[in-house]
CSV table of N, CA, C and O in Angstrom, one decimal:
chain,number,residue,atom,x,y,z
A,1,VAL,N,-1.7,-8.6,-2.9
A,1,VAL,CA,-1.3,-8.8,-1.5
A,1,VAL,C,-1.7,-10.2,-1.1
A,1,VAL,O,-2.8,-10.6,-1.4
A,2,TYR,N,-0.8,-10.9,-0.4
A,2,TYR,CA,-1.1,-12.2,0.1
A,2,TYR,C,-1.0,-12.2,1.6
A,2,TYR,O,-0.1,-11.6,2.2
A,3,SER,N,-1.9,-13.0,2.3
A,3,SER,CA,-1.8,-13.1,3.7
A,3,SER,C,-2.2,-14.5,4.1
A,3,SER,O,-3.1,-15.1,3.5
A,4,GLN,N,-1.4,-15.0,5.1
A,4,GLN,CA,-1.7,-16.4,5.6
A,4,GLN,C,-3.0,-16.4,6.4
A,4,GLN,O,-3.7,-17.4,6.3
A,5,GLU,N,-3.3,-15.3,7.1
A,5,GLU,CA,-4.5,-15.2,7.9
A,5,GLU,C,-5.4,-14.1,7.4
A,5,GLU,O,-4.9,-13.1,7.0
A,6,ALA,N,-6.7,-14.2,7.6
A,6,ALA,CA,-7.6,-13.2,7.3
A,6,ALA,C,-7.4,-12.0,8.3
A,6,ALA,O,-7.1,-12.2,9.4
A,7,GLY,N,-7.6,-10.8,7.7
A,7,GLY,CA,-7.5,-9.6,8.6
A,7,GLY,C,-7.5,-8.3,7.9
A,7,GLY,O,-7.4,-8.3,6.6
A,8,ASN,N,-7.5,-7.2,8.7
A,8,ASN,CA,-7.5,-5.9,8.1
A,8,ASN,C,-6.0,-5.4,8.0
A,8,ASN,O,-5.2,-5.7,8.8
A,9,HIS,N,-5.8,-4.7,6.9
A,9,HIS,CA,-4.5,-4.2,6.6
A,9,HIS,C,-4.6,-2.8,6.1
A,9,HIS,O,-5.6,-2.3,5.8
A,10,ARG,N,-3.4,-2.2,5.9
A,10,ARG,CA,-3.3,-0.8,5.4
A,10,ARG,C,-2.2,-0.6,4.5
A,10,ARG,O,-1.1,-1.1,4.7
A,11,ILE,N,-2.4,0.2,3.4
A,11,ILE,CA,-1.4,0.6,2.5
A,11,ILE,C,-1.3,2.1,2.6
A,11,ILE,O,-2.3,2.8,2.6
A,12,GLU,N,-0.1,2.6,2.7
A,12,GLU,CA,0.1,4.1,2.8
A,12,GLU,C,1.2,4.5,1.8
A,12,GLU,O,2.2,3.7,1.6
A,13,LEU,N,1.0,5.7,1.2
A,13,LEU,CA,2.1,6.3,0.3
A,13,LEU,C,2.6,7.5,1.0
A,13,LEU,O,1.8,8.3,1.5
A,14,PHE,N,3.9,7.7,1.0
A,14,PHE,CA,4.5,8.9,1.5
A,14,PHE,C,5.4,9.6,0.4
A,14,PHE,O,6.0,8.8,-0.4
A,15,ASP,N,5.4,10.9,0.4
A,15,ASP,CA,6.3,11.5,-0.5
A,15,ASP,C,7.7,11.4,0.0
A,15,ASP,O,7.9,10.9,1.1
A,16,MET,N,8.7,12.0,-0.7
A,16,MET,CA,10.1,11.8,-0.3
A,16,MET,C,10.5,12.6,0.9
A,16,MET,O,11.6,12.4,1.5
A,17,VAL,N,9.7,13.5,1.4
A,17,VAL,CA,10.0,14.2,2.6
A,17,VAL,C,9.2,13.6,3.8
A,17,VAL,O,9.3,14.1,4.9
A,18,GLY,N,8.5,12.5,3.6
A,18,GLY,CA,7.8,11.8,4.7
A,18,GLY,C,6.4,12.2,4.9
A,18,GLY,O,5.8,11.6,5.9
A,19,LYS,N,5.8,13.0,4.1
A,19,LYS,CA,4.4,13.4,4.3
A,19,LYS,C,3.5,12.3,3.7
A,19,LYS,O,3.7,11.9,2.5
A,20,LYS,N,2.5,11.8,4.5
A,20,LYS,CA,1.6,10.8,4.0
A,20,LYS,C,0.7,11.5,3.0
A,20,LYS,O,0.0,12.5,3.3
A,21,VAL,N,0.6,10.9,1.8
A,21,VAL,CA,-0.2,11.5,0.7
A,21,VAL,C,-1.4,10.5,0.3
A,21,VAL,O,-2.2,10.9,-0.5
A,22,TYR,N,-1.4,9.3,0.8
A,22,TYR,CA,-2.4,8.4,0.5
A,22,TYR,C,-2.5,7.3,1.6
A,22,TYR,O,-1.4,6.9,2.1
A,23,SER,N,-3.7,6.8,1.9
A,23,SER,CA,-3.8,5.7,2.8
A,23,SER,C,-5.1,4.9,2.5
A,23,SER,O,-6.1,5.5,2.1
A,24,LYS,N,-5.0,3.6,2.5
A,24,LYS,CA,-6.2,2.8,2.3
A,24,LYS,C,-6.2,1.6,3.2
A,24,LYS,O,-5.2,0.9,3.3
A,25,ASP,N,-7.3,1.4,3.9
A,25,ASP,CA,-7.5,0.2,4.7
A,25,ASP,C,-8.3,-0.8,3.8
A,25,ASP,O,-9.2,-0.5,3.1
A,26,PHE,N,-8.0,-2.1,4.0
A,26,PHE,CA,-8.7,-3.1,3.3
A,26,PHE,C,-8.6,-4.5,4.1
A,26,PHE,O,-7.8,-4.6,5.0
A,27,PHE,N,-9.4,-5.4,3.6
A,27,PHE,CA,-9.5,-6.7,4.3
A,27,PHE,C,-8.9,-7.8,3.3
A,27,PHE,O,-9.2,-7.7,2.1
A,28,VAL,N,-8.1,-8.7,3.8
A,28,VAL,CA,-7.6,-9.8,3.0
A,28,VAL,C,-8.1,-11.1,3.6
A,28,VAL,O,-8.0,-11.3,4.8
A,29,ARG,N,-8.6,-11.9,2.8
A,29,ARG,CA,-9.1,-13.2,3.2
A,29,ARG,C,-7.9,-14.2,3.4
A,29,ARG,O,-6.8,-14.0,2.8
A,30,ALA,N,-8.0,-15.2,4.2
A,30,ALA,CA,-7.0,-16.1,4.6
A,30,ALA,C,-6.5,-16.9,3.4
A,30,ALA,O,-7.3,-17.3,2.5
A,31,GLN,N,-5.2,-16.9,3.2
A,31,GLN,CA,-4.5,-17.7,2.2
A,31,GLN,C,-5.0,-17.4,0.8
A,31,GLN,O,-5.2,-18.3,0.0
A,32,THR,N,-5.2,-16.1,0.5
A,32,THR,CA,-5.6,-15.7,-0.8
A,32,THR,C,-4.7,-14.5,-1.3
A,32,THR,O,-4.1,-13.8,-0.5
A,33,PHE,N,-4.7,-14.3,-2.6
A,33,PHE,CA,-4.1,-13.1,-3.1
A,33,PHE,C,-5.2,-12.1,-3.4
A,33,PHE,O,-6.2,-12.4,-3.9
A,34,GLU,N,-5.0,-10.9,-3.0
A,34,GLU,CA,-6.0,-9.8,-3.2
A,34,GLU,C,-5.3,-8.7,-4.0
A,34,GLU,O,-4.2,-8.3,-3.7
A,35,ILE,N,-6.0,-8.2,-5.0
A,35,ILE,CA,-5.5,-7.1,-5.8
A,35,ILE,C,-6.1,-5.8,-5.2
A,35,ILE,O,-7.3,-5.7,-5.0
A,36,ILE,N,-5.2,-4.9,-4.8
A,36,ILE,CA,-5.6,-3.7,-4.2
A,36,ILE,C,-5.5,-2.5,-5.2
A,36,ILE,O,-4.4,-2.2,-5.7
A,37,ASN,N,-6.6,-1.9,-5.4
A,37,ASN,CA,-6.7,-0.7,-6.3
A,37,ASN,C,-6.4,0.5,-5.5
A,37,ASN,O,-7.0,0.8,-4.5
A,38,LEU,N,-5.3,1.3,-5.9
A,38,LEU,CA,-5.0,2.5,-5.2
A,38,LEU,C,-5.9,3.7,-5.7
A,38,LEU,O,-5.5,4.4,-6.6
A,39,ASP,N,-7.1,3.7,-5.3
A,39,ASP,CA,-8.1,4.7,-5.7
A,39,ASP,C,-7.5,6.1,-5.5
A,39,ASP,O,-6.8,6.4,-4.5
A,40,ASN,N,-7.7,7.0,-6.5
A,40,ASN,CA,-7.3,8.4,-6.5
A,40,ASN,C,-5.8,8.6,-6.5
A,40,ASN,O,-5.3,9.7,-6.4
A,41,ALA,N,-5.0,7.5,-6.6
A,41,ALA,CA,-3.5,7.7,-6.6
A,41,ALA,C,-3.1,8.4,-7.9
A,41,ALA,O,-2.0,8.9,-8.0
A,42,GLY,N,-4.0,8.3,-8.9
A,42,GLY,CA,-3.7,9.0,-10.2
A,42,GLY,C,-3.5,10.5,-10.1
A,42,GLY,O,-2.9,11.1,-10.9
A,43,ILE,N,-4.0,11.1,-9.0
A,43,ILE,CA,-3.9,12.5,-8.9
A,43,ILE,C,-2.6,13.0,-8.3
A,43,ILE,O,-2.3,14.2,-8.2
A,44,LEU,N,-1.8,12.0,-7.9
A,44,LEU,CA,-0.5,12.4,-7.3
A,44,LEU,C,0.5,12.9,-8.4
A,44,LEU,O,0.4,12.5,-9.5
A,45,ALA,N,1.3,13.8,-8.0
A,45,ALA,CA,2.3,14.4,-8.9
A,45,ALA,C,3.3,13.3,-9.3
A,45,ALA,O,3.6,12.3,-8.6
A,46,LYS,N,4.0,13.5,-10.5
A,46,LYS,CA,5.1,12.6,-10.9
A,46,LYS,C,6.2,12.7,-9.8
A,46,LYS,O,6.4,13.7,-9.2
A,47,GLY,N,6.8,11.6,-9.6
A,47,GLY,CA,7.9,11.6,-8.6
A,47,GLY,C,8.0,10.3,-7.9
A,47,GLY,O,7.4,9.3,-8.2
A,48,ASP,N,8.9,10.3,-6.9
A,48,ASP,CA,9.1,9.1,-6.1
A,48,ASP,C,8.3,9.1,-4.8
A,48,ASP,O,8.0,10.1,-4.2
A,49,TYR,N,7.8,7.9,-4.5
A,49,TYR,CA,7.0,7.7,-3.3
A,49,TYR,C,7.5,6.5,-2.5
A,49,TYR,O,8.0,5.5,-3.1
A,50,ILE,N,7.2,6.4,-1.2
A,50,ILE,CA,7.4,5.3,-0.4
A,50,ILE,C,6.1,4.6,-0.1
A,50,ILE,O,5.2,5.3,0.3
A,51,LEU,N,6.0,3.3,-0.4
A,51,LEU,CA,4.8,2.5,-0.2
A,51,LEU,C,5.0,1.7,1.1
A,51,LEU,O,6.1,1.0,1.1
A,52,ARG,N,4.2,1.8,2.0
A,52,ARG,CA,4.3,1.0,3.3
A,52,ARG,C,3.1,0.1,3.4
A,52,ARG,O,1.9,0.6,3.3
A,53,TYR,N,3.3,-1.2,3.5
A,53,TYR,CA,2.3,-2.2,3.7
A,53,TYR,C,2.4,-2.6,5.2
A,53,TYR,O,3.4,-3.2,5.6
A,54,ASP,N,1.3,-2.4,5.9
A,54,ASP,CA,1.4,-2.7,7.4
A,54,ASP,C,0.6,-3.9,7.7
A,54,ASP,O,-0.6,-4.0,7.5
A,55,ASP,N,1.3,-4.9,8.2
A,55,ASP,CA,0.7,-6.2,8.5
A,55,ASP,C,1.4,-6.7,9.7
A,55,ASP,O,1.9,-5.9,10.5
A,56,ALA,N,1.6,-7.9,10.0
A,56,ALA,CA,2.3,-8.4,11.1
A,56,ALA,C,3.7,-7.9,11.1
A,56,ALA,O,4.4,-7.8,12.1
A,57,ARG,N,4.2,-7.6,9.9
A,57,ARG,CA,5.5,-7.0,9.8
A,57,ARG,C,5.3,-5.8,8.9
A,57,ARG,O,4.3,-5.7,8.2
A,58,GLU,N,6.3,-5.0,8.8
A,58,GLU,CA,6.2,-3.8,8.0
A,58,GLU,C,7.1,-3.9,6.8
A,58,GLU,O,8.3,-4.2,6.9
A,59,LEU,N,6.5,-3.8,5.6
A,59,LEU,CA,7.3,-3.8,4.4
A,59,LEU,C,7.2,-2.4,3.7
A,59,LEU,O,6.2,-1.8,3.6
A,60,THR,N,8.4,-1.9,3.3
A,60,THR,CA,8.4,-0.6,2.6
A,60,THR,C,9.1,-0.8,1.3
A,60,THR,O,10.1,-1.4,1.2
A,61,HIS,N,8.5,-0.1,0.3
A,61,HIS,CA,9.1,-0.2,-1.1
A,61,HIS,C,9.1,1.2,-1.7
A,61,HIS,O,8.2,2.0,-1.4
A,62,ARG,N,10.1,1.5,-2.5
A,62,ARG,CA,10.1,2.8,-3.2
A,62,ARG,C,9.4,2.7,-4.5
A,62,ARG,O,9.7,1.7,-5.3
A,63,LEU,N,8.5,3.6,-4.8
A,63,LEU,CA,7.8,3.6,-6.1
A,63,LEU,C,8.1,4.9,-6.9
A,63,LEU,O,8.4,5.9,-6.2
A,64,MET,N,8.0,4.8,-8.2
A,64,MET,CA,8.1,6.0,-9.0
A,64,MET,C,6.9,6.2,-9.9
A,64,MET,O,6.6,5.3,-10.6
A,65,LYS,N,6.2,7.3,-9.8
A,65,LYS,CA,5.1,7.6,-10.7
A,65,LYS,C,5.6,8.4,-11.9
A,65,LYS,O,6.3,9.4,-11.7
A,66,VAL,N,5.4,7.9,-13.1
A,66,VAL,CA,5.9,8.5,-14.3
A,66,VAL,C,4.9,9.2,-15.1
A,66,VAL,O,5.3,10.0,-16.0
A,67,LYS,N,3.6,8.9,-15.0
A,67,LYS,CA,2.6,9.5,-15.8
A,67,LYS,C,1.9,10.6,-15.1
A,67,LYS,O,1.8,10.7,-13.9
């Protein structure tokens, strides 16, 4: 994750029916790249998920867990 300004952010995962299955709050330092480890995401079932990154704007991506 990259951020121009330091601040708190959140990553959320939703299943395909819209149920939130994972959420993590984290801090990003100004003008740095941060690697975010999705702790316990390994327990999720195989399938498609929506990842939402909440910052000054909202970004949403579709993910597929295959293992």
